[in-house]
Amino acid sequence: MEAPDRKTVRIGDLELRFLVDEAESAGKVVMFEFVVPSKARVPAPHHHRDVDEVVYGLEGTLTTTVDGQKRPIAAGETVFIPRGSVHYHENVDQGRARGLIVMTPGSIGRRYFEEIAREVNVVGKPDLAKIKEIMLRHGLVPA
């Protein structure tokens, strides 16, 4: 059996493989591969107070909704999500979708996703109040 990869965070069916985390970049940038299986449960709509996000399609089609506008992102396509824009990602197609996510500055990084994973990957229902507290502490505001 393979040893767990400290760079990969799993949240439910989602997988995030960090290529650059906040520690490596001194908080300047975060970059990770985002794998979303078909019809997987995804984070609720939210915005970032202080972080811009870029999504680059690698495989399949990741649909990103920004300020109410759905934007399918196929391999080779890009969407820019400026701070303050309400957004969420989903895979409404068959097969998995993979995207490369870059966020700057890197204040929403691996530590944030590890905290969320501990709250989501539980038996029974996650504590939504705790998830909201973690989000707000890291600069994500639920819509």
mmCIF file of N, CA, C and O in Angstrom, residues 16 19-20 30-34 53-56 58 62 64 81 89 99-103 113:
data_model
loop_
_atom_site.group_PDB
_atom_site.id
_atom_site.type_symbol
_atom_site.label_atom_id
_atom_site.label_comp_id
_atom_site.label_asym_id
_atom_site.label_seq_id
_atom_site.Cartn_x
_atom_site.Cartn_y
_atom_site.Cartn_z
ATOM 1 N N LEU A 16 -7.524 17.483 -3.710
ATOM 2 C CA LEU A 16 -6.688 18.652 -3.973
ATOM 3 C C LEU A 16 -5.236 18.225 -3.810
ATOM 4 O O LEU A 16 -4.850 17.756 -2.726
ATOM 5 N N LEU A 19 0.643 21.774 -5.395
ATOM 6 C CA LEU A 19 1.906 21.905 -6.123
ATOM 7 C C LEU A 19 2.760 22.981 -5.476
ATOM 8 O O LEU A 19 3.980 22.869 -5.434
ATOM 9 N N VAL A 20 2.107 24.035 -4.983
ATOM 10 C CA VAL A 20 2.768 25.084 -4.191
ATOM 11 C C VAL A 20 1.804 25.428 -3.066
ATOM 12 O O VAL A 20 0.643 25.769 -3.319
ATOM 13 N N VAL A 30 -0.808 30.126 -3.863
ATOM 14 C CA VAL A 30 -1.136 28.720 -3.648
ATOM 15 C C VAL A 30 -1.554 28.167 -4.999
ATOM 16 O O VAL A 30 -2.281 28.831 -5.752
ATOM 17 N N MET A 31 -1.078 26.957 -5.322
ATOM 18 C CA MET A 31 -1.443 26.322 -6.587
ATOM 19 C C MET A 31 -1.704 24.841 -6.316
ATOM 20 O O MET A 31 -0.885 24.172 -5.686
ATOM 21 N N PHE A 32 -2.876 24.361 -6.797
ATOM 22 C CA PHE A 32 -3.182 22.952 -6.605
ATOM 23 C C PHE A 32 -4.014 22.415 -7.754
ATOM 24 O O PHE A 32 -4.723 23.152 -8.437
ATOM 25 N N GLU A 33 -3.891 21.107 -7.958
ATOM 26 C CA GLU A 33 -4.718 20.390 -8.912
ATOM 27 C C GLU A 33 -6.001 20.018 -8.172
ATOM 28 O O GLU A 33 -5.957 19.499 -7.054
ATOM 29 N N PHE A 34 -7.140 20.317 -8.784
ATOM 30 C CA PHE A 34 -8.451 20.111 -8.173
ATOM 31 C C PHE A 34 -9.182 19.054 -8.985
ATOM 32 O O PHE A 34 -9.456 19.265 -10.163
ATOM 33 N N GLU A 53 -8.535 34.325 -7.702
ATOM 34 C CA GLU A 53 -8.417 32.913 -8.066
ATOM 35 C C GLU A 53 -8.446 32.769 -9.583
ATOM 36 O O GLU A 53 -9.219 33.450 -10.253
ATOM 37 N N VAL A 54 -7.607 31.884 -10.099
ATOM 38 C CA VAL A 54 -7.600 31.545 -11.518
ATOM 39 C C VAL A 54 -7.809 30.044 -11.616
ATOM 40 O O VAL A 54 -7.189 29.267 -10.888
ATOM 41 N N VAL A 55 -8.705 29.633 -12.529
ATOM 42 C CA VAL A 55 -8.971 28.215 -12.774
ATOM 43 C C VAL A 55 -8.573 27.920 -14.215
ATOM 44 O O VAL A 55 -9.034 28.596 -15.137
ATOM 45 N N TYR A 56 -7.726 26.909 -14.394
ATOM 46 C CA TYR A 56 -7.280 26.474 -15.722
ATOM 47 C C TYR A 56 -7.703 25.027 -15.904
ATOM 48 O O TYR A 56 -7.368 24.162 -15.080
ATOM 49 N N LEU A 58 -7.838 21.242 -17.044
ATOM 50 C CA LEU A 58 -6.861 20.217 -17.409
ATOM 51 C C LEU A 58 -7.510 18.997 -18.065
ATOM 52 O O LEU A 58 -6.928 18.386 -18.954
ATOM 53 N N LEU A 62 -15.056 21.454 -15.939
ATOM 54 C CA LEU A 62 -15.395 21.967 -14.625
ATOM 55 C C LEU A 62 -16.255 23.204 -14.860
ATOM 56 O O LEU A 62 -15.841 24.111 -15.583
ATOM 57 N N THR A 64 -17.742 26.509 -13.508
ATOM 58 C CA THR A 64 -17.560 27.482 -12.447
ATOM 59 C C THR A 64 -18.588 28.586 -12.641
ATOM 60 O O THR A 64 -18.695 29.151 -13.725
ATOM 61 N N ILE A 81 -11.336 34.696 -11.293
ATOM 62 C CA ILE A 81 -12.345 35.028 -10.290
ATOM 63 C C ILE A 81 -11.750 36.094 -9.367
ATOM 64 O O ILE A 81 -10.929 35.785 -8.500
ATOM 65 N N HIS A 89 -17.731 25.855 -7.808
ATOM 66 C CA HIS A 89 -17.321 24.947 -8.872
ATOM 67 C C HIS A 89 -18.178 23.685 -8.794
ATOM 68 O O HIS A 89 -18.552 23.253 -7.714
ATOM 69 N N GLY A 99 -8.864 20.570 -12.705
ATOM 70 C CA GLY A 99 -8.452 21.922 -12.999
ATOM 71 C C GLY A 99 -7.240 22.289 -12.174
ATOM 72 O O GLY A 99 -6.969 21.675 -11.133
ATOM 73 N N LEU A 100 -6.523 23.274 -12.643
ATOM 74 C CA LEU A 100 -5.398 23.830 -11.901
ATOM 75 C C LEU A 100 -5.901 25.132 -11.290
ATOM 76 O O LEU A 100 -6.414 26.003 -12.011
ATOM 77 N N ILE A 101 -5.803 25.251 -9.978
ATOM 78 C CA ILE A 101 -6.275 26.431 -9.265
ATOM 79 C C ILE A 101 -5.058 27.197 -8.755
ATOM 80 O O ILE A 101 -4.171 26.610 -8.127
ATOM 81 N N VAL A 102 -5.048 28.504 -9.019
ATOM 82 C CA VAL A 102 -3.999 29.374 -8.501
ATOM 83 C C VAL A 102 -4.689 30.495 -7.732
ATOM 84 O O VAL A 102 -5.610 31.130 -8.251
ATOM 85 N N MET A 103 -4.261 30.710 -6.489
ATOM 86 C CA MET A 103 -4.823 31.774 -5.662
ATOM 87 C C MET A 103 -3.705 32.666 -5.153
ATOM 88 O O MET A 103 -2.651 32.172 -4.729
ATOM 89 N N PHE A 113 -7.733 23.899 3.806
ATOM 90 C CA PHE A 113 -8.408 22.718 3.280
ATOM 91 C C PHE A 113 -8.272 21.517 4.211
ATOM 92 O O PHE A 113 -9.185 20.696 4.313
#
